[in-house]
mmCIF file of C-alpha atoms in Angstrom:
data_model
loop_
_atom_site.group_PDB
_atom_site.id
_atom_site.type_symbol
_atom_site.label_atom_id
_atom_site.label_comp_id
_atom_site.label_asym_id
_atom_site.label_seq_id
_atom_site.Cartn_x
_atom_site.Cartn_y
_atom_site.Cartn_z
ATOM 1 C CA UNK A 11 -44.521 -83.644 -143.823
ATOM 2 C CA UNK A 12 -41.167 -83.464 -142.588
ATOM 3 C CA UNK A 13 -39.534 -87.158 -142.647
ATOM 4 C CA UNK A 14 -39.343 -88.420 -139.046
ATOM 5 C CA UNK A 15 -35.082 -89.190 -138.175
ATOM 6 C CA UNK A 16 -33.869 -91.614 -135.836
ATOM 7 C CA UNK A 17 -32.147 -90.157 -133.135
ATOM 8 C CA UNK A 18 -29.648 -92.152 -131.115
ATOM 9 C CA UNK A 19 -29.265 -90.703 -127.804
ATOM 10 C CA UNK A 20 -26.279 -91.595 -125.623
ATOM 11 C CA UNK A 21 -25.939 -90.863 -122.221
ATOM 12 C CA UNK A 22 -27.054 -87.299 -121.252
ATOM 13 C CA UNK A 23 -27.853 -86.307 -124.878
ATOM 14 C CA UNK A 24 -30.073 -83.702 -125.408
ATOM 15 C CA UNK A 25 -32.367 -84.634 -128.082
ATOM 16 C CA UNK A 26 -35.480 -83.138 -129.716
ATOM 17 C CA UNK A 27 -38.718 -84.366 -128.829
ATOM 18 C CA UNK A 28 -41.281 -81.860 -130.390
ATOM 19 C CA UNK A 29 -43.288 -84.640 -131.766
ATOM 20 C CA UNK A 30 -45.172 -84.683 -128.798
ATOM 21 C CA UNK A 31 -46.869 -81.697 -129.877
ATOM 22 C CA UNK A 32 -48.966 -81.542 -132.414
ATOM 23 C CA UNK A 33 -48.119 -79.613 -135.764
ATOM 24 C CA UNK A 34 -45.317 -77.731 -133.296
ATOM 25 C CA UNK A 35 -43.441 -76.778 -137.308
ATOM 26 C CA UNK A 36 -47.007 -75.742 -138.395
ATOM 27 C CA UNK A 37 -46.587 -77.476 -141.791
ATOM 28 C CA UNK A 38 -50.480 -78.274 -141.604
ATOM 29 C CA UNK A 39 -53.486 -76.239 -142.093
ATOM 30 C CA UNK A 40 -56.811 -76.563 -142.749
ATOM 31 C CA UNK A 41 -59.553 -74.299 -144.517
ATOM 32 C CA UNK A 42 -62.602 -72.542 -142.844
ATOM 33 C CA UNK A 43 -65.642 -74.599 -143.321
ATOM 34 C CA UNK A 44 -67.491 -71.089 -144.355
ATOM 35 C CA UNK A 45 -64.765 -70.334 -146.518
ATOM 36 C CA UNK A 46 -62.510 -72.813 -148.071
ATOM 37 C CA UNK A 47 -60.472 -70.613 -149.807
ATOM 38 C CA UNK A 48 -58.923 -69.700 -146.844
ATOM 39 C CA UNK A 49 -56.417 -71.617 -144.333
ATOM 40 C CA UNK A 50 -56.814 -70.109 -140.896
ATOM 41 C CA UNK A 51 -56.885 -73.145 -138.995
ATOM 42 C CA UNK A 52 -53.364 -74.352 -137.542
ATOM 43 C CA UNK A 53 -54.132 -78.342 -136.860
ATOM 44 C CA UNK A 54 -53.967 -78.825 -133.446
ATOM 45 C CA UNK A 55 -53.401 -74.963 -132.108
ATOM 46 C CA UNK A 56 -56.405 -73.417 -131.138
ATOM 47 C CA UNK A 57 -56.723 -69.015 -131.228
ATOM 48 C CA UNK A 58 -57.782 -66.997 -128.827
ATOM 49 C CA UNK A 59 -57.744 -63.606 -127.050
ATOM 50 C CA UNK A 60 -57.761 -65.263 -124.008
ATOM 51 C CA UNK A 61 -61.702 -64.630 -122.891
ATOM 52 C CA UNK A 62 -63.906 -67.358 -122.759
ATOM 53 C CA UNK A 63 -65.499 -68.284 -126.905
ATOM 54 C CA UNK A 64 -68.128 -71.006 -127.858
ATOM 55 C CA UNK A 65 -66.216 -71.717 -131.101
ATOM 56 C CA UNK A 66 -62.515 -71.647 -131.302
ATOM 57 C CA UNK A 67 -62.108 -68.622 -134.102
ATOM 58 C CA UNK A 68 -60.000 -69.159 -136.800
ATOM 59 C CA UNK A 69 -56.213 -67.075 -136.806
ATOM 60 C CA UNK A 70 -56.537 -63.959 -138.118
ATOM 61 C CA UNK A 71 -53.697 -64.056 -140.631
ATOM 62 C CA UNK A 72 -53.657 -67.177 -143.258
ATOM 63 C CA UNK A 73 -50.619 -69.364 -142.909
ATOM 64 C CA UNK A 74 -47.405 -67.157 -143.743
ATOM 65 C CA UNK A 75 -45.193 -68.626 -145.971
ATOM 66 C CA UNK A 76 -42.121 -66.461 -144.479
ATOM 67 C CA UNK A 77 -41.300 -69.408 -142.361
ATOM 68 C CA UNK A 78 -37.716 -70.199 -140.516
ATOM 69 C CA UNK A 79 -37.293 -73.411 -142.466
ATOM 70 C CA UNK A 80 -40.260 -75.671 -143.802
ATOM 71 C CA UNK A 81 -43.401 -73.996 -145.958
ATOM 72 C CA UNK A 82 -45.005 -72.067 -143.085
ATOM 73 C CA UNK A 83 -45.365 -70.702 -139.518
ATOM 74 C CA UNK A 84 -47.916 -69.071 -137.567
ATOM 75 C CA UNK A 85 -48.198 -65.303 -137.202
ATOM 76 C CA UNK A 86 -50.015 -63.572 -134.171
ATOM 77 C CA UNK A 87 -50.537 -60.288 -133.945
ATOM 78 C CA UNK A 88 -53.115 -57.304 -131.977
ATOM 79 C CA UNK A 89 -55.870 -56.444 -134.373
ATOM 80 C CA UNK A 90 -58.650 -54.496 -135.382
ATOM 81 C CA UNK A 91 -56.667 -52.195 -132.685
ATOM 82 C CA UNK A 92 -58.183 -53.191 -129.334
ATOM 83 C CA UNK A 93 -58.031 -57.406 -129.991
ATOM 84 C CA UNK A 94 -55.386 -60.021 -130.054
ATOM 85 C CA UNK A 95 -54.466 -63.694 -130.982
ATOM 86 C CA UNK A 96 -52.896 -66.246 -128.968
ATOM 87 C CA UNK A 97 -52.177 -69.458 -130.133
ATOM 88 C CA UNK A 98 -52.798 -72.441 -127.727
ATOM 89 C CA UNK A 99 -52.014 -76.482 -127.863
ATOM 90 C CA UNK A 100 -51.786 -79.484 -125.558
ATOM 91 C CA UNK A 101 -51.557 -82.738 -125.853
ATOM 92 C CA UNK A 102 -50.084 -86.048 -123.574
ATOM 93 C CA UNK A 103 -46.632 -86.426 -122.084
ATOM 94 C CA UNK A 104 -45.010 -89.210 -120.733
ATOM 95 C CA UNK A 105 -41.226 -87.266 -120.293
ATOM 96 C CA UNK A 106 -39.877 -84.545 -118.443
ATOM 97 C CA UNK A 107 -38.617 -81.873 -121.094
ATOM 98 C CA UNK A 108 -36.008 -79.551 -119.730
ATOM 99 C CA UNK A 109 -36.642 -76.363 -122.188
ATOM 100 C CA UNK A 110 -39.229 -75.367 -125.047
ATOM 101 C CA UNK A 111 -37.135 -74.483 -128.280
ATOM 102 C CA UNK A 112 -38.239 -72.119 -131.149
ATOM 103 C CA UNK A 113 -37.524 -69.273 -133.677
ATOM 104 C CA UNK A 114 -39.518 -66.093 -133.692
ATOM 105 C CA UNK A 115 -39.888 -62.724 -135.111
ATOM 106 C CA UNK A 116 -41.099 -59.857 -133.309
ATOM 107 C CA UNK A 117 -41.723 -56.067 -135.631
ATOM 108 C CA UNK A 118 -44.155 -52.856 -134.786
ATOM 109 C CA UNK A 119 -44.148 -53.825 -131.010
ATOM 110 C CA UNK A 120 -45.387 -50.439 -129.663
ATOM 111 C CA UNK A 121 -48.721 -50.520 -128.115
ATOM 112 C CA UNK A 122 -50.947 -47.428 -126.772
ATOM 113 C CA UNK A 123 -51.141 -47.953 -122.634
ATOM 114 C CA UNK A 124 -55.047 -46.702 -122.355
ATOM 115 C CA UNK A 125 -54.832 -45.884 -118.657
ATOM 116 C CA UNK A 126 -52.487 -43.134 -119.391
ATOM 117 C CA UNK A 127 -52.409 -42.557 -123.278
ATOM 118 C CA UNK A 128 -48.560 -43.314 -123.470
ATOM 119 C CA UNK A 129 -46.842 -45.080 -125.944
ATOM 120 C CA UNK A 130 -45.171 -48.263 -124.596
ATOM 121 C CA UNK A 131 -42.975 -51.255 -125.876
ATOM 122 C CA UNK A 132 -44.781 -54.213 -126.485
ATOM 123 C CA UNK A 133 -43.284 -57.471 -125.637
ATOM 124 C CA UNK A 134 -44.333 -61.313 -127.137
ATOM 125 C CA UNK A 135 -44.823 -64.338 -123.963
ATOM 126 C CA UNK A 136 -44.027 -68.127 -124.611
ATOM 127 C CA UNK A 137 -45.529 -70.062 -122.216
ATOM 128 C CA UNK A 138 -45.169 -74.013 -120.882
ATOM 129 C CA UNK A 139 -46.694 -75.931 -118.206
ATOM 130 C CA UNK A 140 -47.158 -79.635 -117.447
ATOM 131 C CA UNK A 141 -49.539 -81.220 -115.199
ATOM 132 C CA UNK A 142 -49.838 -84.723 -113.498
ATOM 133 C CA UNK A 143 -53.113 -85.209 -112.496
ATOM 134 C CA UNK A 144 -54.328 -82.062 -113.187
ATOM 135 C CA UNK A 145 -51.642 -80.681 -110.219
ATOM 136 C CA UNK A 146 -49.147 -78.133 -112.088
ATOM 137 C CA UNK A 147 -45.653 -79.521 -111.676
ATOM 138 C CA UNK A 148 -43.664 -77.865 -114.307
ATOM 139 C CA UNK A 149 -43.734 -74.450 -116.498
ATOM 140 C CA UNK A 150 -41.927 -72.019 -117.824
ATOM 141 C CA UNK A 151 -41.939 -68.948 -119.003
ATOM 142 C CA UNK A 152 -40.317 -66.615 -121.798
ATOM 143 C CA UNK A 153 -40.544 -62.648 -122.260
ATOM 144 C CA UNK A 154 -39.399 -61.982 -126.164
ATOM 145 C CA UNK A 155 -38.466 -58.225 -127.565
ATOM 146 C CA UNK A 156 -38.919 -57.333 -130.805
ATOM 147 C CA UNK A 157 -36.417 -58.762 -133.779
ATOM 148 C CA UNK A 158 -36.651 -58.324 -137.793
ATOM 149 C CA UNK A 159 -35.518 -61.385 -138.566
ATOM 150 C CA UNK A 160 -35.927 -65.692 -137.319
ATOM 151 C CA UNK A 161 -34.469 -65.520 -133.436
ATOM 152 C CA UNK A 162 -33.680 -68.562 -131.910
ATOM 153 C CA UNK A 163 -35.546 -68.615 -128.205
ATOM 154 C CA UNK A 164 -35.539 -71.531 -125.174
ATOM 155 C CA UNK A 165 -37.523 -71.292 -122.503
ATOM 156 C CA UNK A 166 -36.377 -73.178 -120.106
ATOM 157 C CA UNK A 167 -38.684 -75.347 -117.866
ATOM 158 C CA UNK A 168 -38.663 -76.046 -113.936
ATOM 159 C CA UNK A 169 -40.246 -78.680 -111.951
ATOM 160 C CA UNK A 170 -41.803 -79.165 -108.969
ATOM 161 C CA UNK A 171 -41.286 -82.557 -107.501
ATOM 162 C CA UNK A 172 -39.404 -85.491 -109.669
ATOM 163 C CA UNK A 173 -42.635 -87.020 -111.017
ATOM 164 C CA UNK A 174 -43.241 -87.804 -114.497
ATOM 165 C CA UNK A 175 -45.962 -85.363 -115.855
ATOM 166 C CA UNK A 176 -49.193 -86.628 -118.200
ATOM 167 C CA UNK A 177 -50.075 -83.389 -120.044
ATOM 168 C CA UNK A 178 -48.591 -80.226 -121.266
ATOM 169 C CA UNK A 179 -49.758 -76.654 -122.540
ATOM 170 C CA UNK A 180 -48.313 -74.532 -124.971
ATOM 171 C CA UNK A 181 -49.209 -70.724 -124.943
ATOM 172 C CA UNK A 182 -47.860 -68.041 -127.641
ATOM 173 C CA UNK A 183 -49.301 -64.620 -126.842
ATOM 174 C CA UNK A 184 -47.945 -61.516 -128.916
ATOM 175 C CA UNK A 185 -49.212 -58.602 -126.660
ATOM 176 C CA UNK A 186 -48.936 -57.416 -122.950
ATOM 177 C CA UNK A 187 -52.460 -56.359 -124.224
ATOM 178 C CA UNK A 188 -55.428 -57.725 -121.836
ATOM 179 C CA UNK A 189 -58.988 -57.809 -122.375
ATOM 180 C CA UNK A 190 -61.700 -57.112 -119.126
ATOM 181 C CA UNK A 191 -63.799 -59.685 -118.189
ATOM 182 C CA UNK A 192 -66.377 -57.125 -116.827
ATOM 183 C CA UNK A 193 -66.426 -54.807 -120.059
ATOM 184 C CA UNK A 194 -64.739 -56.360 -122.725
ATOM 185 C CA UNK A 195 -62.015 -53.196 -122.653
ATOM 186 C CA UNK A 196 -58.637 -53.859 -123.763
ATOM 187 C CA UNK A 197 -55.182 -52.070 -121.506
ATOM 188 C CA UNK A 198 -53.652 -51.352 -124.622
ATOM 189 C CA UNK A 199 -54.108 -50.956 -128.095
ATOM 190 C CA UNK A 200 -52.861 -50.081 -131.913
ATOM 191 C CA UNK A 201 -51.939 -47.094 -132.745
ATOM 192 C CA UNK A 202 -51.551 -47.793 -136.208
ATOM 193 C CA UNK A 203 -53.734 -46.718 -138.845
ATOM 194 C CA UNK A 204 -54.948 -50.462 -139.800
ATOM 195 C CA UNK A 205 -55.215 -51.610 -136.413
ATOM 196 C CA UNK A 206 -52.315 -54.006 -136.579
ATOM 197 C CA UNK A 207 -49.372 -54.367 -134.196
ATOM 198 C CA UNK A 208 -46.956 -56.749 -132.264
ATOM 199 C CA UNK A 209 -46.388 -59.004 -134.976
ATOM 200 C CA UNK A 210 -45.249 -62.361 -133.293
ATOM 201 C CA UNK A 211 -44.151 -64.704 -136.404
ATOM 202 C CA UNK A 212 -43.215 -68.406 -134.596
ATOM 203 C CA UNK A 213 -41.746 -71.656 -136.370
ATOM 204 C CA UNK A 214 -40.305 -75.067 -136.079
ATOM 205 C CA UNK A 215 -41.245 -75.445 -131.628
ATOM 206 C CA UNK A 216 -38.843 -78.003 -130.073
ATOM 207 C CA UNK A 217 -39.028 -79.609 -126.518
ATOM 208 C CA UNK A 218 -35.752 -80.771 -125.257
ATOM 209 C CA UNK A 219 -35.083 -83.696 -123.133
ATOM 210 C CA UNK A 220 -32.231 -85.387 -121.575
ATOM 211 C CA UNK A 221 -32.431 -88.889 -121.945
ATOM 212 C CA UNK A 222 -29.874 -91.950 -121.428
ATOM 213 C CA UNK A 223 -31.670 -94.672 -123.444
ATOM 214 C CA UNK A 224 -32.280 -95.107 -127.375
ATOM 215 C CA UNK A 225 -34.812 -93.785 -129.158
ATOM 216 C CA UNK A 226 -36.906 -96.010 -131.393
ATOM 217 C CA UNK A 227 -36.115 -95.878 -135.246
ATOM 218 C CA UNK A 228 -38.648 -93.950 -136.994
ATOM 219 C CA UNK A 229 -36.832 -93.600 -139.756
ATOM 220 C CA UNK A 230 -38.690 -95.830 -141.839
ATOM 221 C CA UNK A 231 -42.314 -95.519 -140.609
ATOM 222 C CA UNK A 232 -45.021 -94.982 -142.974
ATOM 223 C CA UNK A 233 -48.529 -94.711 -143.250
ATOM 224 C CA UNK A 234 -50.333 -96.126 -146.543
ATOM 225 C CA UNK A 235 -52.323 -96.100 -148.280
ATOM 226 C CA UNK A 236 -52.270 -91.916 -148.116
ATOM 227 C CA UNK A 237 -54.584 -90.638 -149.129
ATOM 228 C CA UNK A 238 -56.992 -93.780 -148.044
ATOM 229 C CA UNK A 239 -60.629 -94.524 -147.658
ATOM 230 C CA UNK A 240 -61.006 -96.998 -145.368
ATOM 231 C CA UNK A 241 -58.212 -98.736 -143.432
ATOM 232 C CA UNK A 242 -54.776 -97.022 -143.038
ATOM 233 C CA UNK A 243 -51.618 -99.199 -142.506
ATOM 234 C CA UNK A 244 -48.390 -98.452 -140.802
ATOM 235 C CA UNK A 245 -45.092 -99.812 -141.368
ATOM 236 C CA UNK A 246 -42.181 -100.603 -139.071
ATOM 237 C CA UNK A 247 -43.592 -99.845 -136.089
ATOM 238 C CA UNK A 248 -44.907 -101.868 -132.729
ATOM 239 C CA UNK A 249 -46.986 -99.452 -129.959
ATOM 240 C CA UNK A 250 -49.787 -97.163 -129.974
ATOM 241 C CA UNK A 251 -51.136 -95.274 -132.532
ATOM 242 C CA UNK A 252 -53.808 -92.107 -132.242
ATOM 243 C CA UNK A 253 -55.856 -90.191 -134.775
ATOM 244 C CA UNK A 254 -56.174 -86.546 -134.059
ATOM 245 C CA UNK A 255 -58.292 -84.307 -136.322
ATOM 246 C CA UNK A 256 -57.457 -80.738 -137.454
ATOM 247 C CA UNK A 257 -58.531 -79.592 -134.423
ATOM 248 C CA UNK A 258 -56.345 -81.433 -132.444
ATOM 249 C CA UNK A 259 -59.557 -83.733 -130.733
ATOM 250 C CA UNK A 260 -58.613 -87.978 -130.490
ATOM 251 C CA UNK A 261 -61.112 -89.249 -132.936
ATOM 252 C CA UNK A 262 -59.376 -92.716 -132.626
ATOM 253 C CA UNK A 263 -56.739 -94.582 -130.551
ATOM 254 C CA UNK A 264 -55.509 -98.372 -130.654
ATOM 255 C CA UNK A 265 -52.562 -100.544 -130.019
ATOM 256 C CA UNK A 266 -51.483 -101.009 -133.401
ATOM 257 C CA UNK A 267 -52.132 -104.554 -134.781
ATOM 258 C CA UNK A 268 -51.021 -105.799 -138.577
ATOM 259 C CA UNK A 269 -55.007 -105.508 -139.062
ATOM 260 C CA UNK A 270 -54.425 -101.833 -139.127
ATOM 261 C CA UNK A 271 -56.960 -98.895 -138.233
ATOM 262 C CA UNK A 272 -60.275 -98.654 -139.463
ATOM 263 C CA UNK A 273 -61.076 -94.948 -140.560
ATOM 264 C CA UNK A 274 -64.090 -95.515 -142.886
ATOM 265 C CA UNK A 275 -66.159 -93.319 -140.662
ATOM 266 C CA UNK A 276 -64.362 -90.617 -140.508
ATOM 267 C CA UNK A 277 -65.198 -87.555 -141.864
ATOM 268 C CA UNK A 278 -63.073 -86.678 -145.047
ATOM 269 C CA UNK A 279 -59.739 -84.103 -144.119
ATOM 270 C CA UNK A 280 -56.080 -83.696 -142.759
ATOM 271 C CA UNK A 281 -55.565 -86.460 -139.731
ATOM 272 C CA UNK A 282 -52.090 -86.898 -137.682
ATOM 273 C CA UNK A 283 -51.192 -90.121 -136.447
ATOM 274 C CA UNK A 284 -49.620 -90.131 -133.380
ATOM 275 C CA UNK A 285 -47.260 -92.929 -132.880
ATOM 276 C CA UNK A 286 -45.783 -93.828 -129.309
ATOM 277 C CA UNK A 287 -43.740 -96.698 -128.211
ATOM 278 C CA UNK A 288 -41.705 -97.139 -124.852
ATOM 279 C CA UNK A 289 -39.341 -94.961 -125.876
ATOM 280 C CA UNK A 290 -40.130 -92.512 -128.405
ATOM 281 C CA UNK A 291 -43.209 -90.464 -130.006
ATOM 282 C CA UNK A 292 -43.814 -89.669 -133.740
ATOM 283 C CA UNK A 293 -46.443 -87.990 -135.840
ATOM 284 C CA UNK A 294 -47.030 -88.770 -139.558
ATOM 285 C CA UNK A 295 -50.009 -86.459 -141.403
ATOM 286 C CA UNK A 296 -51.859 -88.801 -143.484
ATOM 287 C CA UNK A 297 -55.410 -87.682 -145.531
ATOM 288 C CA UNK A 298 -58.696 -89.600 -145.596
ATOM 289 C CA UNK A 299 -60.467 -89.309 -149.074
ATOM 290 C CA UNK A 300 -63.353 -91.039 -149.859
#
């Protein structure tokens, strides 16, 4: 993983924060459990067309290594000419970021309109929005055109009222392309001969806040042993620590003690620890191997 960096802020700095997402790089992957030879799980992100599934599917296209810095990205794209794959995360807030930071690439963005048989320009969608109490007060959103090579983007977030929210979605949809709820019928589809179109490549996701106090210094927090079997330890650090599995679902959460956490039930696989303080949030990937 990436090593985490202190960041001093001064007054009305504007300073990453993007470790409040999960995997928001997407360094991590994991393999299908009918098909480990594969890696089309992004931890934390979940696909979808955006209908209703039992089972989150896995991404249609491996993890590229084509990425904007790092070892990989995540690359959405319509399919099997009438489908799609949007990639989806969430996880807890306790800030107010003013924008949602990224780099993209955007090729063969030309869709079929069905209703009318016309060729049209297909555009990608970034989407934010943050919740208190389950009431929307904050989102954003960010309509991207087609590029050969790593764009930055922001998309810039507004608010509602002045309160602090809880949660926050991210959404990354390649295609104006919709599916019916009634039929299953998509508005627009592939033309091309292998059914593949709109390719939305995404890396290295940033939210931006502006803050006036210090971040903590992560600088030198580590988890050991890694890999470990049964207890994981974590230097340098004071404040709560959670578990999240590949999936992005809190298998374990704790104040952080000198005891340190007790994993021996967990299954064996990629975990992030998320690592949260009064001023600051961190995530360190750590393995548990029996």
């Amino acid at each position: 993983m990436k090593k985490l960096f202190l960041f001093m802020a001064t007054a009305f700095l504007s300073i990453p924060v993007s470790a409040q997402l999960l995997n928001p790089d997407f360094e991590y992957w994991a393999s299908s459990p009918e098909n480990p030879q594969t890696t089309n799980y992004a931890l934390g992100w979940t696909c979808t067309n955006g209908m209703p599934l039992w089972v989150a599917p896995p991404f249609y296209f491996p993890a590229p290594t084509d990425a904007q810095s790092g070892n990989f990205a995540i690359k959405l794209s319509v399919f099997h000419h009438n489908d799609k794959a949007m990639a989806i995360t969430g996880a807890p807030i306790n800030s107010r970021p003013q924008a949602l930071n990224g780099y993209y690439k955007y090729s063969l963005n030309q869709v079929m309109d069905v209703s009318n048989e016309t060729l049209v320009e297909d555009f990608a969608t970034v989407n934010v929005s943050l919740w208190k109490d389950n009431i929307t007060i904050g989102s954003g959103t960010l309509t991207l055109s087609g590029t050969d090579s790593y764009t930055l983007f922001t998309c810039p977030i507004t608010y509602s009222n002045n309160e602090i929210p809880d949660s926050i979605r991210v959404s990354l949809d390649c295609s104006i392309l919709t599916i019916s709820w009634e039929d299953w019928s998509a508005s627009h589809v592939s033309v091309n001969e292998d059914g593949i179109s709109s390719i939305f490549t995404v890396d290295n996701l940033q939210l931006m806040n502006t803050l006036s106090n210090k971040a903590f210094n992560a600088s030198n927090v580590t988890v050991y042993p890694n890999p470990a079997s049964e207890k994981i330890f974590i230097s340098n650090f004071e404040g709560s620590a959670a578990l999240y599995d590949t999936f992005g679902k809190l298998v374990l959460e704790q104040t952080y003690t000198p005891d340190g956490m007790d994993i021996a039930t967990l299954q064996n696989g990629i975990y992030i620890v998320r690592l949260t303080n009064e001023t600051d949030t961190s995530t360190i990937k750590f393995i548990k191997r029996n």
